[in-house]
Amino acid sequence: MNKSAHEVDNVGTCKLIDAAKSAGIKKVVMVSSILTNGREWGQEKSPGFVVTNAFGGVLDEKIVAERYLRASGMDWTIVRPGGLKAKPPTGELRISGEDTLNAGEISRDLVADVCVAHPSRSGDPTTTMMKIATALLLLAGQSTNAFLPPSITTTRNSALHAIESSDDAIVSRRTLLATSLETTLAVSSLLPLIANADDVVDGAAPSAPAASPTVVVAGATGQTGRRILERLAGQPNLSVIAGVRNVEKAEKSLGESSTVVRGAMVQKVPSLDAAGVELRKMDVSDTTESLASALSGAQSLVIAVGFVPGNPLKMNKSAHEVDNVGTCKLIDAAKSAGIKKVVMVSSILTNGREWGQEKSPGFVVTNAFGGVLDEKIIAERYLRASGMDWTIVRPGGLKAKPPTGELRISGEDTLNAGEISRDLVADVCVASLTDGKASNKVLEIIEDEETEPKVFNGLNM
C-alpha cells in the first residue's frame, strides 16, 4: 500500500500536474481528502487521520501533490471531501474553510457536483460578486448550507472542505443553487470593503532590507553542507546562517574534526571555522511555520539536506520524509519567508526514469537506498514550480577527497555516471547563488578525470 499510494497519490499526480502545465491547461480541480494537511494543524492523532493514513500513508502522499498543484501557477481548486458514500445524499452540502473539518461523510454525487462546477464565462456580470462571496465564506472560516454555483467555487484558488450535514431530509440541488445565488446577492454591498482591503495588502510597505545579504545553509552539518558553509563564512559583507537539527550539538561538531559513522557510511569530517555564523534550529520534520521563522531575514537558501542510509527497513520512510516531504516543506517555508534564491543539491539520474535510465547501474544502485531518486525528483519539480529563482545542482558520486580532475558541467538529464569531490560541489553551489547563468537551471556536475584539476573561478557553461 505504501508503494502504491506513493506512486499514485504523490509521484503520479505530480507528473499529471506537470503534464497539464506543459499542455497549457488553465484550470485544475483536484479531489483530495479532509485531514490531508492534518499534521500541520495538530490532527495527526485524531481518529480520522490515523485510520485514513493507515492506508499506505495516503494523506502524507496527497499533501505533497496538493502543494505541488498550488505552486504550479495554474488556476486550481482542491476539493477535500469527508468519508465517501456511494449512496445519494441524505443531508445538505456543507462547504467549510481550509483545515477546519476532521470528521464527516459525503455522497460521491455531491463531490462530483462540486468538482464539475466550472468558472463563469467571460463577461458574466456576477463573476466578481460571486468571487467575493467565496472569499467571505472561506476567509471567515464559515460554512454554507447552499451548493455554491460554478462561478463561486472556481474563481478563486481555494481548498474546499465538503461534507453533508446531519439533516435527514434529501435536499433538492435546484433549491441549493437558488439559495446560494440569494446568498451571493446579499453580500454584494460588501464589495467596496473587500476591494479596499485588497488594496491595503497590495500596497503594503515593503519590509526594511537587511544591512547585508543573508544566506541560509540547510543541512549545514552534513559533509557537503559544512563545505558550503565554510566558503560562505569566508566571504566579506555576507551574513551566514547554519540551519541545523540540534544547535548545541552543531556548535560542538562544526568545530571538531573526526571520523564518524553516519548510517551505512563512514565519513571523515573536517573541522570548520564558523566564527560569525549564526546557528538556527532547522529540522525538516518541523512545521512549515517553524521553518519559515528560522529563515526570516534571509534572501537566499542552499538546501543540502538528505536522508542518511541506515536501517534497511526504514530507508524508504526516511527518504520520503526528508528528500521529498521535508524538502517540499522547506521550499514552502522559503517562499513564505520571502526567500528570493534557492540552490538545491540533488543528484544525477534523479530524473532517470524520464530519459530511459531506470535500468542503468547508477540509477539502480542509488535508488536502492530508499528509492531516494524517486523522492528527490518530487522536490526538484516542487522547487521549479515555486516561482522563486532556483538552481538545482546534480552531482555525480560524491568523494570526500580534494578534486583530482577538472570540473565538468553538463546539461539537464545528460550524465548517468561519474564522480566529483564535495569541494567542487560546494564551489558550484556558492557560485550559483549569484551567477545569473545558473538562474532557473539544472547543473549536472562531475570531475573530468582525463584533465588536471583547476582552481575554481566561476561557472563555465
CSV table of C-alpha atoms in Angstrom, one decimal:
chain,number,residue,atom,x,y,z
A,1,MET,CA,0.0,0.0,0.0
A,2,ASN,CA,2.8,2.5,0.8
A,3,LYS,CA,4.4,2.0,-2.6
A,4,SER,CA,1.0,2.2,-4.4
A,5,ALA,CA,0.0,5.4,-2.5
A,6,HIS,CA,3.3,7.0,-3.2
A,7,GLU,CA,3.3,6.1,-6.9
A,8,VAL,CA,-0.3,7.3,-7.5
A,9,ASP,CA,-1.3,10.0,-5.0
A,10,ASN,CA,2.2,11.6,-4.9
A,11,VAL,CA,4.5,10.9,-7.9
A,12,GLY,CA,1.8,10.1,-10.4
A,13,THR,CA,-0.4,13.1,-9.5
A,14,CYS,CA,2.6,15.5,-9.6
A,15,LYS,CA,3.5,14.1,-13.0
A,16,LEU,CA,0.0,14.7,-14.2
A,17,ILE,CA,0.2,18.3,-12.9
A,18,ASP,CA,3.4,18.7,-14.9
A,19,ALA,CA,1.7,17.4,-18.0
A,20,ALA,CA,-1.2,19.7,-17.5
A,21,LYS,CA,1.0,22.7,-17.3
A,22,SER,CA,3.0,21.6,-20.3
A,23,ALA,CA,-0.2,21.1,-22.3
A,24,GLY,CA,-1.4,24.6,-21.5
A,25,ILE,CA,-4.2,23.5,-19.1
A,26,LYS,CA,-5.7,26.6,-17.5
A,27,LYS,CA,-7.8,25.2,-14.6
A,28,VAL,CA,-7.2,22.1,-12.5
A,29,VAL,CA,-9.7,20.7,-9.9
A,30,MET,CA,-8.2,18.1,-7.6
A,31,VAL,CA,-10.1,15.7,-5.4
A,32,SER,CA,-8.2,15.2,-2.2
A,33,SER,CA,-9.4,14.5,1.4
A,34,ILE,CA,-10.2,16.3,4.6
A,35,LEU,CA,-7.3,16.0,7.1
A,36,THR,CA,-4.7,15.8,4.2
A,37,ASN,CA,-2.9,18.6,6.0
A,38,GLY,CA,-3.7,17.2,9.4
A,39,ARG,CA,-0.2,17.2,10.7
A,40,GLU,CA,0.1,21.0,10.2
A,41,TRP,CA,-2.9,21.7,12.5
A,42,GLY,CA,-2.5,19.2,15.2
A,43,GLN,CA,-4.7,16.4,13.9
A,44,GLU,CA,-2.1,13.6,13.4
A,45,LYS,CA,-3.6,11.8,16.4
A,46,SER,CA,-7.2,12.3,15.6
A,47,PRO,CA,-9.2,9.1,14.7
A,48,GLY,CA,-9.9,10.3,11.1
A,49,PHE,CA,-6.2,11.0,10.4
A,50,VAL,CA,-4.9,7.8,12.0
A,51,VAL,CA,-7.4,5.5,10.3
A,52,THR,CA,-7.1,7.1,6.8
A,53,ASN,CA,-3.4,7.4,6.9
A,54,ALA,CA,-3.0,3.8,7.9
A,55,PHE,CA,-3.8,3.0,4.2
A,56,GLY,CA,-0.3,3.5,2.8
A,57,GLY,CA,0.3,6.9,4.4
A,58,VAL,CA,-2.1,8.2,1.8
A,59,LEU,CA,-2.6,11.6,3.5
A,60,ASP,CA,1.1,12.3,3.6
A,61,GLU,CA,1.3,11.5,-0.1
A,62,LYS,CA,-1.7,13.6,-1.0
A,63,ILE,CA,-0.4,16.7,0.7
A,64,VAL,CA,2.7,16.7,-1.4
A,65,ALA,CA,0.6,16.7,-4.6
A,66,GLU,CA,-1.7,19.4,-3.2
A,67,ARG,CA,1.3,21.7,-2.5
A,68,TYR,CA,2.7,20.9,-6.0
A,69,LEU,CA,-0.6,22.0,-7.6
A,70,ARG,CA,-0.7,25.2,-5.5
A,71,ALA,CA,2.8,26.1,-6.7
A,72,SER,CA,2.1,25.2,-10.4
A,73,GLY,CA,1.0,28.7,-11.5
A,74,MET,CA,-2.3,27.3,-12.9
A,75,ASP,CA,-5.7,28.2,-11.6
A,76,TRP,CA,-6.7,25.5,-9.2
A,77,THR,CA,-9.3,24.3,-6.7
A,78,ILE,CA,-8.7,21.5,-4.3
A,79,VAL,CA,-11.8,19.7,-3.1
A,80,ARG,CA,-11.4,17.8,0.2
A,81,PRO,CA,-14.4,15.6,0.9
A,82,GLY,CA,-15.0,13.7,4.1
A,83,GLY,CA,-15.6,10.0,4.1
A,84,LEU,CA,-17.1,9.0,0.8
A,85,LYS,CA,-20.5,7.3,0.4
A,86,ALA,CA,-21.8,5.6,-2.7
A,87,LYS,CA,-25.4,6.3,-1.9
A,88,PRO,CA,-27.3,9.5,-2.9
A,89,PRO,CA,-27.1,12.4,-0.5
A,90,THR,CA,-29.2,12.4,2.7
A,91,GLY,CA,-28.2,15.7,4.0
A,92,GLU,CA,-27.3,19.2,2.9
A,93,LEU,CA,-23.9,20.0,1.4
A,94,ARG,CA,-21.6,21.8,3.9
A,95,ILE,CA,-18.6,23.7,2.5
A,96,SER,CA,-16.0,24.8,5.0
A,97,GLY,CA,-12.7,26.6,5.0
A,98,GLU,CA,-9.3,25.1,4.7
A,99,ASP,CA,-8.1,22.9,7.6
A,100,THR,CA,-11.3,23.1,9.5
A,101,LEU,CA,-13.0,19.7,9.3
A,102,ASN,CA,-11.8,16.5,10.8
A,103,ALA,CA,-14.9,14.3,10.5
A,104,GLY,CA,-18.0,13.8,8.4
A,105,GLU,CA,-19.2,11.9,5.4
A,106,ILE,CA,-20.5,12.9,2.0
A,107,SER,CA,-22.1,11.3,-1.0
A,108,ARG,CA,-19.9,10.9,-4.1
A,109,ASP,CA,-22.7,12.6,-6.0
A,110,LEU,CA,-22.2,15.8,-4.1
A,111,VAL,CA,-18.4,15.6,-4.6
A,112,ALA,CA,-19.0,15.3,-8.3
A,113,ASP,CA,-21.3,18.3,-8.3
A,114,VAL,CA,-18.7,20.5,-6.6
A,115,CYS,CA,-15.9,19.3,-9.0
A,116,VAL,CA,-17.9,19.8,-12.1
A,117,ALA,CA,-18.8,23.4,-11.2
A,118,HIS,CA,-16.7,25.5,-13.6
A,119,PRO,CA,-15.6,29.1,-13.9
A,120,SER,CA,-18.1,31.6,-15.2
A,121,ARG,CA,-18.0,32.6,-18.9
A,122,SER,CA,-16.1,35.8,-19.7
A,123,GLY,CA,-18.4,38.8,-19.3
A,124,ASP,CA,-20.7,37.2,-16.7
A,125,PRO,CA,-21.7,40.2,-14.5
A,126,THR,CA,-22.0,38.1,-11.5
A,127,THR,CA,-18.4,36.7,-11.6
A,128,THR,CA,-16.8,39.4,-9.4
A,129,MET,CA,-19.6,39.3,-6.9
A,130,MET,CA,-19.5,35.6,-6.6
A,131,LYS,CA,-15.7,35.6,-6.2
A,132,ILE,CA,-16.1,37.9,-3.3
A,133,ALA,CA,-18.8,35.7,-1.8
A,134,THR,CA,-16.4,32.8,-1.9
A,135,ALA,CA,-13.8,34.9,-0.2
A,136,LEU,CA,-16.1,35.9,2.6
A,137,LEU,CA,-17.2,32.3,3.2
A,138,LEU,CA,-13.7,30.8,3.1
A,139,LEU,CA,-11.6,33.5,4.8
A,140,ALA,CA,-14.1,33.8,7.6
A,141,GLY,CA,-14.0,30.1,8.1
A,142,GLN,CA,-17.8,29.8,7.8
A,143,SER,CA,-19.8,27.0,6.3
A,144,THR,CA,-22.8,27.3,4.0
A,145,ASN,CA,-25.8,25.1,3.6
A,146,ALA,CA,-26.2,26.1,-0.1
A,147,PHE,CA,-24.4,24.5,-3.0
A,148,LEU,CA,-22.3,27.2,-4.4
A,149,PRO,CA,-22.8,27.8,-8.2
A,150,PRO,CA,-19.9,27.2,-10.6
A,151,SER,CA,-18.5,30.8,-10.6
A,152,ILE,CA,-18.2,30.8,-6.8
A,153,THR,CA,-16.4,27.6,-6.4
A,154,THR,CA,-13.8,28.1,-9.0
A,155,THR,CA,-12.9,31.8,-9.5
A,156,ARG,CA,-10.5,31.7,-6.6
A,157,ASN,CA,-7.7,29.4,-5.8
A,158,SER,CA,-9.2,27.6,-2.8
A,159,ALA,CA,-9.2,24.4,-0.8
A,160,LEU,CA,-12.8,23.4,-0.2
A,161,HIS,CA,-13.8,21.0,2.6
A,162,ALA,CA,-17.1,19.3,1.8
A,163,ILE,CA,-19.3,17.1,3.9
A,164,GLU,CA,-23.1,16.5,4.4
A,165,SER,CA,-24.9,18.0,7.4
A,166,SER,CA,-26.8,15.7,9.7
A,167,ASP,CA,-30.1,16.8,8.3
A,168,ASP,CA,-32.0,13.7,7.3
A,169,ALA,CA,-34.1,15.4,4.6
A,170,ILE,CA,-32.9,14.9,1.0
A,171,VAL,CA,-32.2,18.4,-0.4
A,172,SER,CA,-33.1,19.4,-3.9
A,173,ARG,CA,-29.9,20.5,-5.8
A,174,ARG,CA,-32.0,23.1,-7.7
A,175,THR,CA,-33.1,24.6,-4.3
A,176,LEU,CA,-29.4,24.6,-3.2
A,177,LEU,CA,-28.4,26.5,-6.3
A,178,ALA,CA,-31.2,29.1,-5.9
A,179,THR,CA,-30.4,29.6,-2.3
A,180,SER,CA,-26.7,30.1,-3.0
A,181,LEU,CA,-27.5,32.8,-5.5
A,182,GLU,CA,-29.5,34.7,-2.9
A,183,THR,CA,-26.6,34.4,-0.5
A,184,THR,CA,-24.3,35.8,-3.2
A,185,LEU,CA,-26.6,38.8,-3.9
A,186,ALA,CA,-26.9,39.5,-0.2
A,187,VAL,CA,-23.2,40.2,0.2
A,188,SER,CA,-22.9,42.5,-2.9
A,189,SER,CA,-23.0,45.6,-0.7
A,190,LEU,CA,-19.7,44.5,0.9
A,191,LEU,CA,-17.7,44.6,-2.4
A,192,PRO,CA,-16.2,48.1,-1.7
A,193,LEU,CA,-15.0,46.9,1.7
A,194,ILE,CA,-13.3,43.8,0.2
A,195,ALA,CA,-11.8,45.8,-2.6
A,196,ASN,CA,-10.3,48.3,-0.1
A,197,ALA,CA,-8.9,45.5,2.0
A,198,ASP,CA,-7.1,44.0,-1.1
A,199,ASP,CA,-5.7,47.4,-1.9
A,200,VAL,CA,-4.2,47.7,1.6
A,201,VAL,CA,-2.5,44.3,1.2
A,202,ASP,CA,-1.2,45.0,-2.2
A,203,GLY,CA,0.1,48.5,-1.3
A,204,ALA,CA,1.7,47.5,2.0
A,205,ALA,CA,5.1,49.0,2.6
A,206,PRO,CA,8.0,46.5,1.9
A,207,SER,CA,10.0,45.3,4.9
A,208,ALA,CA,13.3,47.1,5.5
A,209,PRO,CA,16.2,45.4,3.8
A,210,ALA,CA,18.9,43.7,5.8
A,211,ALA,CA,22.1,45.5,6.5
A,212,SER,CA,23.9,42.9,4.4
A,213,PRO,CA,22.8,39.9,2.3
A,214,THR,CA,21.9,36.9,4.3
A,215,VAL,CA,22.1,33.3,3.1
A,216,VAL,CA,20.9,30.1,5.0
A,217,VAL,CA,22.5,26.7,4.5
A,218,ALA,CA,20.0,23.9,5.4
A,219,GLY,CA,21.8,20.7,6.3
A,220,ALA,CA,24.9,22.7,7.4
A,221,THR,CA,26.4,19.8,9.4
A,222,GLY,CA,26.5,17.4,6.5
A,223,GLN,CA,29.6,16.8,4.6
A,224,THR,CA,28.6,18.9,1.6
A,225,GLY,CA,26.7,21.4,3.8
A,226,ARG,CA,29.6,22.2,6.0
A,227,ARG,CA,31.9,22.8,3.0
A,228,ILE,CA,29.3,25.3,1.6
A,229,LEU,CA,29.1,26.9,5.0
A,230,GLU,CA,32.8,27.3,5.2
A,231,ARG,CA,33.0,29.0,1.8
A,232,LEU,CA,30.2,31.4,2.6
A,233,ALA,CA,31.6,32.2,6.1
A,234,GLY,CA,34.8,33.4,4.4
A,235,GLN,CA,33.1,35.9,2.2
A,236,PRO,CA,33.0,39.6,3.3
A,237,ASN,CA,29.8,41.6,3.7
A,238,LEU,CA,27.7,38.4,3.9
A,239,SER,CA,25.6,37.2,6.9
A,240,VAL,CA,25.5,33.4,7.1
A,241,ILE,CA,23.0,31.2,9.0
A,242,ALA,CA,23.6,27.5,9.5
A,243,GLY,CA,20.4,25.5,9.6
A,244,VAL,CA,20.9,22.5,11.9
A,245,ARG,CA,18.7,20.0,13.7
A,246,ASN,CA,20.3,20.5,17.1
A,247,VAL,CA,22.1,23.8,17.8
A,248,GLU,CA,24.0,22.6,20.8
A,249,LYS,CA,25.4,19.5,19.1
A,250,ALA,CA,26.2,21.5,15.9
A,251,GLU,CA,28.2,24.1,17.9
A,252,LYS,CA,30.4,21.3,19.0
A,253,SER,CA,30.6,19.2,15.9
A,254,LEU,CA,31.3,22.0,13.5
A,255,GLY,CA,34.5,22.9,15.4
A,256,GLU,CA,35.8,19.4,15.6
A,257,SER,CA,37.4,17.1,13.0
A,258,SER,CA,36.5,13.4,13.4
A,259,THR,CA,35.7,10.2,11.8
A,260,VAL,CA,32.0,9.4,12.3
A,261,VAL,CA,29.6,6.6,11.2
A,262,ARG,CA,26.5,8.1,9.5
A,263,GLY,CA,24.1,5.3,8.8
A,264,ALA,CA,25.8,3.0,6.3
A,265,MET,CA,28.7,5.3,5.7
A,266,VAL,CA,32.0,6.1,7.4
A,267,GLN,CA,32.9,9.7,6.9
A,268,LYS,CA,35.9,11.9,7.7
A,269,VAL,CA,34.6,15.2,8.9
A,270,PRO,CA,37.0,18.2,8.9
A,271,SER,CA,36.7,20.9,11.5
A,272,LEU,CA,35.2,24.2,10.4
A,273,ASP,CA,36.0,27.8,11.5
A,274,ALA,CA,32.4,29.1,11.8
A,275,ALA,CA,33.1,32.3,13.6
A,276,GLY,CA,30.4,34.8,12.8
A,277,VAL,CA,28.0,32.1,11.6
A,278,GLU,CA,24.6,32.1,13.3
A,279,LEU,CA,23.2,28.7,14.1
A,280,ARG,CA,19.4,28.2,14.0
A,281,LYS,CA,17.3,25.1,14.6
A,282,MET,CA,16.0,23.9,11.2
A,283,ASP,CA,14.6,20.3,11.1
A,284,VAL,CA,12.6,19.4,8.0
A,285,SER,CA,10.3,17.4,10.3
A,286,ASP,CA,9.2,20.7,11.9
A,287,THR,CA,6.2,22.6,10.8
A,288,THR,CA,6.3,24.9,7.8
A,289,GLU,CA,5.7,27.9,10.1
A,290,SER,CA,8.7,26.9,12.3
A,291,LEU,CA,10.9,26.6,9.3
A,292,ALA,CA,9.8,29.9,7.9
A,293,SER,CA,10.6,31.6,11.2
A,294,ALA,CA,14.1,30.1,11.0
A,295,LEU,CA,14.5,31.5,7.5
A,296,SER,CA,13.3,35.0,8.5
A,297,GLY,CA,15.6,37.8,7.4
A,298,ALA,CA,17.4,35.8,4.7
A,299,GLN,CA,17.4,36.4,0.9
A,300,SER,CA,18.9,33.1,-0.2
A,301,LEU,CA,18.8,29.4,0.8
A,302,VAL,CA,21.0,26.5,0.0
A,303,ILE,CA,19.3,23.1,0.5
A,304,ALA,CA,21.9,20.5,1.3
A,305,VAL,CA,19.7,18.1,3.3
A,306,GLY,CA,19.3,14.4,2.6
A,307,PHE,CA,18.4,11.3,4.5
A,308,VAL,CA,21.3,9.2,5.8
A,309,PRO,CA,21.0,5.5,4.7
A,310,GLY,CA,20.8,3.2,7.7
A,311,ASN,CA,18.3,0.6,8.8
A,312,PRO,CA,17.2,-1.1,5.5
A,313,LEU,CA,13.6,-1.5,6.9
A,314,LYS,CA,13.3,2.3,7.4
A,315,MET,CA,15.2,3.7,4.4
A,316,ASN,CA,12.1,4.2,2.3
A,317,LYS,CA,10.3,6.0,5.0
A,318,SER,CA,13.3,8.2,5.8
A,319,ALA,CA,14.0,9.1,2.2
A,320,HIS,CA,10.3,10.0,1.7
A,321,GLU,CA,10.2,12.1,4.9
A,322,VAL,CA,13.5,14.0,4.2
A,323,ASP,CA,14.1,14.2,0.5
A,324,ASN,CA,10.5,14.6,-0.6
A,325,VAL,CA,8.0,15.8,2.1
A,326,GLY,CA,10.6,17.6,4.3
A,327,THR,CA,12.3,19.3,1.4
A,328,CYS,CA,9.0,20.4,-0.1
A,329,LYS,CA,8.0,21.8,3.3
A,330,LEU,CA,11.3,23.7,3.3
A,331,ILE,CA,10.5,25.2,-0.1
A,332,ASP,CA,7.1,26.3,1.1
A,333,ALA,CA,8.8,27.9,4.1
A,334,ALA,CA,11.3,29.7,1.9
A,335,LYS,CA,8.5,31.1,-0.2
A,336,SER,CA,6.6,32.2,2.9
A,337,ALA,CA,9.7,33.8,4.4
A,338,GLY,CA,10.4,35.8,1.2
A,339,ILE,CA,13.5,34.0,0.0
A,340,LYS,CA,14.4,35.1,-3.5
A,341,LYS,CA,17.0,32.4,-4.5
A,342,VAL,CA,17.2,28.7,-3.7
A,343,VAL,CA,20.1,26.4,-4.6
A,344,MET,CA,19.3,22.7,-4.1
A,345,VAL,CA,21.8,19.9,-4.0
A,346,SER,CA,20.3,16.8,-5.7
A,347,SER,CA,21.9,14.0,-7.8
A,348,ILE,CA,22.5,13.0,-11.4
A,349,LEU,CA,19.9,10.4,-12.6
A,350,THR,CA,17.2,11.9,-10.3
A,351,ASN,CA,15.0,12.2,-13.4
A,352,GLY,CA,16.4,8.9,-14.8
A,353,ARG,CA,13.1,7.3,-15.4
A,354,GLU,CA,12.1,10.0,-17.8
A,355,TRP,CA,15.0,9.5,-20.1
A,356,GLY,CA,15.3,5.7,-20.1
A,357,GLN,CA,17.9,5.3,-17.4
A,358,GLU,CA,15.9,3.4,-14.8
A,359,LYS,CA,17.9,0.2,-15.6
A,360,SER,CA,21.3,1.9,-15.7
A,361,PRO,CA,23.7,0.8,-13.0
A,362,GLY,CA,23.9,4.3,-11.5
A,363,PHE,CA,20.1,4.6,-11.1
A,364,VAL,CA,19.6,1.1,-9.8
A,365,VAL,CA,22.3,1.3,-7.2
A,366,THR,CA,21.5,4.8,-6.0
A,367,ASN,CA,17.7,4.3,-5.9
A,368,ALA,CA,18.2,1.0,-3.9
A,369,PHE,CA,18.7,3.3,-0.9
A,370,GLY,CA,15.1,4.1,0.0
A,371,GLY,CA,14.0,5.0,-3.6
A,372,VAL,CA,15.8,8.2,-3.0
A,373,LEU,CA,15.9,9.3,-6.6
A,374,ASP,CA,12.2,9.0,-6.9
A,375,GLU,CA,11.8,11.1,-3.8
A,376,LYS,CA,14.2,13.8,-4.9
A,377,ILE,CA,12.6,14.3,-8.3
A,378,ILE,CA,9.3,15.4,-6.5
A,379,ALA,CA,11.2,18.0,-4.5
A,380,GLU,CA,13.0,19.2,-7.6
A,381,ARG,CA,9.7,19.7,-9.5
A,382,TYR,CA,8.3,21.4,-6.5
A,383,LEU,CA,11.1,23.9,-6.4
A,384,ARG,CA,10.8,24.5,-10.2
A,385,ALA,CA,7.1,25.3,-9.8
A,386,SER,CA,7.6,27.6,-6.7
A,387,GLY,CA,8.0,30.9,-8.5
A,388,MET,CA,11.4,31.6,-6.8
A,389,ASP,CA,14.7,31.8,-8.6
A,390,TRP,CA,16.3,28.4,-8.4
A,391,THR,CA,19.3,26.3,-9.3
A,392,ILE,CA,19.4,22.6,-9.0
A,393,VAL,CA,22.9,21.1,-8.7
A,394,ARG,CA,23.1,17.4,-9.5
A,395,PRO,CA,26.5,16.0,-8.6
A,396,GLY,CA,27.7,12.5,-9.6
A,397,GLY,CA,29.0,10.1,-6.9
A,398,LEU,CA,30.4,12.2,-4.0
A,399,LYS,CA,34.0,12.0,-2.9
A,400,ALA,CA,35.3,13.4,0.4
A,401,LYS,CA,38.8,13.9,-1.1
A,402,PRO,CA,40.0,17.1,-2.9
A,403,PRO,CA,39.3,17.1,-6.7
A,404,THR,CA,41.7,15.1,-9.0
A,405,GLY,CA,40.1,16.3,-12.2
A,406,GLU,CA,38.6,19.4,-13.8
A,407,LEU,CA,35.0,20.4,-13.1
A,408,ARG,CA,32.7,19.3,-15.9
A,409,ILE,CA,29.2,21.0,-16.0
A,410,SER,CA,26.7,19.3,-18.3
A,411,GLY,CA,23.1,20.0,-19.2
A,412,GLU,CA,19.9,18.5,-17.7
A,413,ASP,CA,19.4,14.8,-18.0
A,414,THR,CA,22.7,14.1,-19.7
A,415,LEU,CA,25.0,12.4,-17.2
A,416,ASN,CA,24.5,8.8,-15.9
A,417,ALA,CA,27.9,8.2,-14.4
A,418,GLY,CA,30.9,9.9,-12.8
A,419,GLU,CA,32.2,11.1,-9.5
A,420,ILE,CA,33.0,14.5,-8.0
A,421,SER,CA,34.7,16.0,-4.9
A,422,ARG,CA,32.4,17.6,-2.4
A,423,ASP,CA,34.7,20.6,-2.6
A,424,LEU,CA,33.7,21.2,-6.1
A,425,VAL,CA,30.0,20.7,-5.3
A,426,ALA,CA,30.3,23.4,-2.6
A,427,ASP,CA,32.1,25.7,-5.1
A,428,VAL,CA,29.3,25.3,-7.6
A,429,CYS,CA,26.5,25.9,-5.0
A,430,VAL,CA,28.1,29.1,-3.7
A,431,ALA,CA,28.7,30.4,-7.3
A,432,SER,CA,25.1,29.6,-8.2
A,433,LEU,CA,23.7,31.9,-5.6
A,434,THR,CA,24.8,35.0,-7.5
A,435,ASP,CA,25.7,33.8,-11.1
A,436,GLY,CA,22.9,34.8,-13.5
A,437,LYS,CA,23.9,32.0,-15.9
A,438,ALA,CA,22.7,29.5,-13.3
A,439,SER,CA,19.3,31.1,-12.8
A,440,ASN,CA,16.5,28.5,-13.2
A,441,LYS,CA,18.8,25.9,-14.5
A,442,VAL,CA,19.8,22.3,-13.6
A,443,LEU,CA,23.5,21.8,-13.5
A,444,GLU,CA,24.8,18.2,-13.7
A,445,ILE,CA,28.4,18.1,-12.5
A,446,ILE,CA,31.2,15.5,-12.3
A,447,GLU,CA,35.0,15.6,-12.5
A,448,ASP,CA,36.7,15.0,-15.8
A,449,GLU,CA,39.4,12.6,-14.8
A,450,GLU,CA,41.3,13.0,-18.0
A,451,THR,CA,42.3,16.6,-17.2
A,452,GLU,CA,44.2,18.1,-14.3
A,453,PRO,CA,42.1,19.9,-11.7
A,454,LYS,CA,42.0,23.7,-11.9
A,455,VAL,CA,41.3,26.4,-9.3
A,456,PHE,CA,37.6,27.1,-9.3
A,457,ASN,CA,37.0,30.6,-10.8
A,458,GLY,CA,33.3,30.6,-11.6
A,459,LEU,CA,30.8,28.7,-13.6
A,460,ASN,CA,31.8,27.9,-17.2
A,461,MET,CA,28.7,26.6,-19.0
